[in-house]
Tab-separated table of C-alpha atoms in Angstrom:
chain	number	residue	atom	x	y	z
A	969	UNK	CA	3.156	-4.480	2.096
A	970	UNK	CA	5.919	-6.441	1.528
A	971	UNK	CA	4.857	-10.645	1.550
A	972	UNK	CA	7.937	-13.706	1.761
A	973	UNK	CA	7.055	-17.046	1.093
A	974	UNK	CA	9.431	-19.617	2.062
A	975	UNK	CA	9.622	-23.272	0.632
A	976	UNK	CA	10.136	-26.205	1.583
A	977	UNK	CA	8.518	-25.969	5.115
A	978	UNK	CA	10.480	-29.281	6.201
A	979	UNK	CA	13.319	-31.116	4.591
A	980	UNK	CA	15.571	-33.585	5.255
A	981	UNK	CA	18.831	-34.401	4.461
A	982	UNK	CA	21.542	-36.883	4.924
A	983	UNK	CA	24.639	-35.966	6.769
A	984	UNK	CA	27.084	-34.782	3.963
A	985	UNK	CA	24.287	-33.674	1.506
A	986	UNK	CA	23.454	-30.071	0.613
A	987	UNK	CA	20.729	-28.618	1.464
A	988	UNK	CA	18.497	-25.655	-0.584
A	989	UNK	CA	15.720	-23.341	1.170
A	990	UNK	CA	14.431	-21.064	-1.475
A	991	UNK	CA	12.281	-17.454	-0.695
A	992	UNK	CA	10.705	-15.111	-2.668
A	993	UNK	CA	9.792	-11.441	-1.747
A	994	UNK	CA	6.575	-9.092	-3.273
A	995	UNK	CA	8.445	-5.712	-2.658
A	996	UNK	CA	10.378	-5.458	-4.999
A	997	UNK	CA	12.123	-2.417	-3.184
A	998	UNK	CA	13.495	-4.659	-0.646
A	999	UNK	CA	16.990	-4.333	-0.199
A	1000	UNK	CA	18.231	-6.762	2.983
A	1001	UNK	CA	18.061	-10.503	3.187
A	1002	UNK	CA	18.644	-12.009	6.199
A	1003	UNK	CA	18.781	-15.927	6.930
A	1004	UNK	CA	17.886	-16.568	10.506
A	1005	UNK	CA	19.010	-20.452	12.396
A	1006	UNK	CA	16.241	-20.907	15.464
A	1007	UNK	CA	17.131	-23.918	17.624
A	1008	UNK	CA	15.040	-25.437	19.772
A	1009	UNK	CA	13.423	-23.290	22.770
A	1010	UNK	CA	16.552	-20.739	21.757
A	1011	UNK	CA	15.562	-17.535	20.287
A	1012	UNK	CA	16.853	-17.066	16.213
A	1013	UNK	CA	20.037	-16.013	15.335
A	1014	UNK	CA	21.183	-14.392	12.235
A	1015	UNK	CA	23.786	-17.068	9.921
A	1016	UNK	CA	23.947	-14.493	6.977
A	1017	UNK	CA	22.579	-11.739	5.273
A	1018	UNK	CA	22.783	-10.252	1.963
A	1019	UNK	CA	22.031	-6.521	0.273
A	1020	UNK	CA	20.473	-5.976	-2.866
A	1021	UNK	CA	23.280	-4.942	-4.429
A	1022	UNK	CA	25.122	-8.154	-3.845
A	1023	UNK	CA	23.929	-11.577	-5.942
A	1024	UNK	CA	26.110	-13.897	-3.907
A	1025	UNK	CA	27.542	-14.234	-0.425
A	1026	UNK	CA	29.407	-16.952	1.313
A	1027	UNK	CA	30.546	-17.834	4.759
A	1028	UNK	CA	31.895	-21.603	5.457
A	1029	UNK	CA	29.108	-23.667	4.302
A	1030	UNK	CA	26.468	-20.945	4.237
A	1031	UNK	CA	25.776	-19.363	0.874
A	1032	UNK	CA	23.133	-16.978	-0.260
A	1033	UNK	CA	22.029	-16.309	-3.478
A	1034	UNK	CA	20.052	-13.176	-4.675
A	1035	UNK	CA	18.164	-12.980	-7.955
A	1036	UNK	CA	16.583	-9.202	-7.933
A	1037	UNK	CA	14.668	-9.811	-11.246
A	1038	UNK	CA	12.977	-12.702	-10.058
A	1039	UNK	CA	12.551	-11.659	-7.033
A	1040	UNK	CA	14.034	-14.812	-4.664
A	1041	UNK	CA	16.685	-15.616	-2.826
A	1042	UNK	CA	18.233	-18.991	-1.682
A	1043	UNK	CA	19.813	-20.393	1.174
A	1044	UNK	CA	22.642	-22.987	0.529
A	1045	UNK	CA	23.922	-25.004	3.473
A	1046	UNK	CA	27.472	-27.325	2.119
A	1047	UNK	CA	28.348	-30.716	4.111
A	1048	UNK	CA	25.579	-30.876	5.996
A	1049	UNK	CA	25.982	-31.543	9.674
A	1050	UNK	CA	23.562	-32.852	12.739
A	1051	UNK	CA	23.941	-29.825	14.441
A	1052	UNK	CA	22.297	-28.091	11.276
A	1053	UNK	CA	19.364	-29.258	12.380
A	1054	UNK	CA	16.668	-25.999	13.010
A	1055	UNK	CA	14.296	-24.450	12.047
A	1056	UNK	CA	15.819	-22.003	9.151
A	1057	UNK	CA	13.778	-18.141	8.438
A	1058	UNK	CA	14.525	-15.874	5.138
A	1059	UNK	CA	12.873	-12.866	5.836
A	1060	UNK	CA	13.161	-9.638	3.479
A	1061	UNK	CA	13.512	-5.375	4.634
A	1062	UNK	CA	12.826	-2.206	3.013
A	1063	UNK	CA	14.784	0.433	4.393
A	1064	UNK	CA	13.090	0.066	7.577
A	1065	UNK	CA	13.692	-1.521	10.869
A	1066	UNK	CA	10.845	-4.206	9.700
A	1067	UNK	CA	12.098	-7.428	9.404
A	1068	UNK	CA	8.739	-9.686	7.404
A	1069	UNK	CA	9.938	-13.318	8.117
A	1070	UNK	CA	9.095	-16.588	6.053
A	1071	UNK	CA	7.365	-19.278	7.491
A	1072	UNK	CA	10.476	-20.963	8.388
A	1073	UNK	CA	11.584	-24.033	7.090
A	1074	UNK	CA	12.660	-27.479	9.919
A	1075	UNK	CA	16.210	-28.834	8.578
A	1076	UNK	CA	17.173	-32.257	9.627
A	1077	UNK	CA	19.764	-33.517	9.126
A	1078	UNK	CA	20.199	-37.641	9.556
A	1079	UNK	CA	23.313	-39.088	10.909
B	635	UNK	CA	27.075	-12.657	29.206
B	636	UNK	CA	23.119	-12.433	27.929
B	637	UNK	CA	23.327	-9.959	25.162
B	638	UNK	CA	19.239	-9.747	24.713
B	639	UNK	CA	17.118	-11.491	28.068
B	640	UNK	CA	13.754	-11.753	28.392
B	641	UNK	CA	11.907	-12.192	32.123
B	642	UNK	CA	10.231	-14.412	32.549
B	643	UNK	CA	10.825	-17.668	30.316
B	644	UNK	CA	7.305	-19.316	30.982
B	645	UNK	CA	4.268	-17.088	31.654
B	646	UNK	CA	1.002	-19.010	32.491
B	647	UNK	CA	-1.737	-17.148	33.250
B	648	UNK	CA	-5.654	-16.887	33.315
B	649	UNK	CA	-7.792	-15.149	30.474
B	650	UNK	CA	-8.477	-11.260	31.678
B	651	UNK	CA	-5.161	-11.242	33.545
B	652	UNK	CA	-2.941	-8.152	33.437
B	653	UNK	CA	0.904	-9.135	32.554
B	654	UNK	CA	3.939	-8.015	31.821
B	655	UNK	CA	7.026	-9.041	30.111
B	656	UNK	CA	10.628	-7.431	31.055
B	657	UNK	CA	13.664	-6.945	27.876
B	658	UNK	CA	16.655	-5.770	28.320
B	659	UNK	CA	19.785	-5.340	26.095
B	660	UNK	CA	23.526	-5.042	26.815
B	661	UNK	CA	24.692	-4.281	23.287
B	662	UNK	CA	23.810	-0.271	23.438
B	663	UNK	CA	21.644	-1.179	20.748
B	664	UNK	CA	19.704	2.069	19.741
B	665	UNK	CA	16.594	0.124	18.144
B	666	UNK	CA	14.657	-2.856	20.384
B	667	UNK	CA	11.559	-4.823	18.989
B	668	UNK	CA	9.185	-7.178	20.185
B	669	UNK	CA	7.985	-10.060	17.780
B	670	UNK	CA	5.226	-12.859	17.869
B	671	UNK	CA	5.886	-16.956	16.995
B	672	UNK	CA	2.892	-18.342	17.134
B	673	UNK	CA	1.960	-22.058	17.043
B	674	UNK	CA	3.036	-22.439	13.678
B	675	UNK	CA	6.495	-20.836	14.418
B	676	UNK	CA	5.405	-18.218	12.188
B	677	UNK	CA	6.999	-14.573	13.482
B	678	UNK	CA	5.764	-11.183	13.295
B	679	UNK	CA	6.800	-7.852	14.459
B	680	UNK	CA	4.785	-6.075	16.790
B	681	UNK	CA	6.788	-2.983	17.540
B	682	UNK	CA	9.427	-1.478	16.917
B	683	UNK	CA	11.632	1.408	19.434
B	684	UNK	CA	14.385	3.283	18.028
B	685	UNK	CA	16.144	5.604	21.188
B	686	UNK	CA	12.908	5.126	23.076
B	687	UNK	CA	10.615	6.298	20.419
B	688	UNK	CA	7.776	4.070	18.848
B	689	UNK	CA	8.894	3.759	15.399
B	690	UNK	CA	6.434	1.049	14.044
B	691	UNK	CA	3.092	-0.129	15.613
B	692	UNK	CA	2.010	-3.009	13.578
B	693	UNK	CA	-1.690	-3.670	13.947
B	694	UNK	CA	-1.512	-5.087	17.472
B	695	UNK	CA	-4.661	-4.868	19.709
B	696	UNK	CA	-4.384	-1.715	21.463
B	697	UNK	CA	-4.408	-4.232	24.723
B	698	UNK	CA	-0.430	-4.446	24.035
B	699	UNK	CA	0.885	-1.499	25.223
B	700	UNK	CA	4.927	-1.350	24.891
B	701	UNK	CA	7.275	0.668	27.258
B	702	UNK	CA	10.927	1.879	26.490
B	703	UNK	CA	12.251	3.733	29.763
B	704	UNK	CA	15.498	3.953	28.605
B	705	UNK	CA	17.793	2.806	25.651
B	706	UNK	CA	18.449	-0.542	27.034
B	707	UNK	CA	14.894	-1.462	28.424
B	708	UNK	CA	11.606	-2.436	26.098
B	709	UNK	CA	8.942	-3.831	28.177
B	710	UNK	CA	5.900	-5.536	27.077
B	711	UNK	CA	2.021	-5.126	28.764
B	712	UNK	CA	-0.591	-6.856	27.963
B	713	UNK	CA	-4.073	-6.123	29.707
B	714	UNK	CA	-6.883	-8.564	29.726
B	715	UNK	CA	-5.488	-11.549	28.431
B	716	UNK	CA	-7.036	-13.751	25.863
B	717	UNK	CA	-6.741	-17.202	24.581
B	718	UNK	CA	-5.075	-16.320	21.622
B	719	UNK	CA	-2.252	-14.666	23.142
B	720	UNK	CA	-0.744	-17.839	23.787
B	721	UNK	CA	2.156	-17.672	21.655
B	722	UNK	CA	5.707	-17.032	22.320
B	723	UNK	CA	6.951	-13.488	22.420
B	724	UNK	CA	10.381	-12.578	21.427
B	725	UNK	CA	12.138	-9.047	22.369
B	726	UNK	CA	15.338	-8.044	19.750
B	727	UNK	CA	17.780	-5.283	19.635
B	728	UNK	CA	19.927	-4.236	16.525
B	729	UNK	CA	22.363	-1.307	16.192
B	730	UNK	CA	20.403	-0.011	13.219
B	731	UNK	CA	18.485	-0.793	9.926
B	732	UNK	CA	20.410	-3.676	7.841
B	733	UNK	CA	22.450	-5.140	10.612
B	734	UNK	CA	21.517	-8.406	12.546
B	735	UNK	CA	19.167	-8.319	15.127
B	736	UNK	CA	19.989	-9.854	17.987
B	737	UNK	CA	16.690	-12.073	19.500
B	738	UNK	CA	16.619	-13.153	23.385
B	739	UNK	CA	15.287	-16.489	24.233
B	740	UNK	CA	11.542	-16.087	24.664
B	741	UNK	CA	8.431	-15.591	26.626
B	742	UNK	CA	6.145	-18.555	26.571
B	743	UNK	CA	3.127	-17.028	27.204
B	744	UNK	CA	-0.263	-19.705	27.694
B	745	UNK	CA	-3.351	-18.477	28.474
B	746	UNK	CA	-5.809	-20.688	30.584
């Protein structure tokens, strides 16, 4: 079955910076890529996705990146801000209603 | 207004308890899931409903038992509670395959 590893599992970041989550996928039939923003004691909540047969979307500060060959795709967050600050999930879908999550990553984001 | 809510927030509860946990959606969302965060915040599906159907079933002790009474309702049952249900348990709802999924807030759920 399909397996997503996500890196880093914490990073921080000073207000202004970028920051870069990076996840790779086993299936390589996998064809939706959701990023996922959990605050605390809030349930997630979906920032942006991306299909397979897209290699780049943006929204704002929010970019995604999809490399099909190699299998990973990255999370880009521009201008960093506090309120950034969560814990951030890729997690990868094969034509099912199957969502396999990451193992999140904690952004924070220092004044 | 709560797109996805979850009843209750905190569950505590003693091992071999019977409990429940109540989901409903507002969206007229055809699909509804339940997923797992455990201590490590990792998630994992459990199930999956699509119109009231069980779609996917993954691996869960057969001590979860899932009920969709209707399009808008997936509950959650969970006979004799153990220790390492403690966890927090969080229903979704999405229109369909590929589009976001929209999570409620959470069940804490701590077995004693």
């Amino acid at each position: 079955g399909e397996n997503v590893e996500q890196h880093p599992s914490t990073l921080s970041v000073q207000e202004g910076d970028s920051a870069v989550i990076k996840c790779t996928y086993s299936d390589s039939a996998s064809n939706y890529f959701p990023w996922y923003k959990q605050e605390l004691g809030k349930g997630p909540q979906l920032i942006i996705d991306i299909r397979s047969n897209v290699g780049e979307k943006k929204d704002q500060r929010i970019a995604v990146t999809l490399n099909k060959t190699a299998k990973h795709f990255s999370l880009h967050i521009t201008e960093t801000q506090p309120e950034d600050s969560a814990v951030y999930f890729c997690a990868a879908s094969v034509n099912t209603d199957k969502l396999i999550f990451g193992t999140g990553t904690r952004l924070q984001v220092f004044p | 207004d709560t797109a996805v809510s979850q009843t209750p927030k905190y569950l505590v509860t003693q091992m071999g308890n019977d409990k429940s946990i109540k989901c409903e959606q507002n969206l007229g969302h055809d699909t509804m899931y339940w997923y797992k965060q455990d201590s490590k915040k990792f998630l994992k599906i459990m199930f999956s409903y699509n119109n009231k159907e069980l779609i996917i079933n993954e691996t869960v002790p057969n001590r979860f038992s899932p009920k969709s009474p209707d399009k808008a309702h997936l509950n959650l049952h969970i006979n004799s509670l153990e220790l390492g249900d403690s966890a927090v348990y969080f229903c979704a709802s999405s229109q369909a395959w590929g589009h976001e999924a929209f999570f409620g807030q959470g069940t804490r759920l701590t077995v004693v």
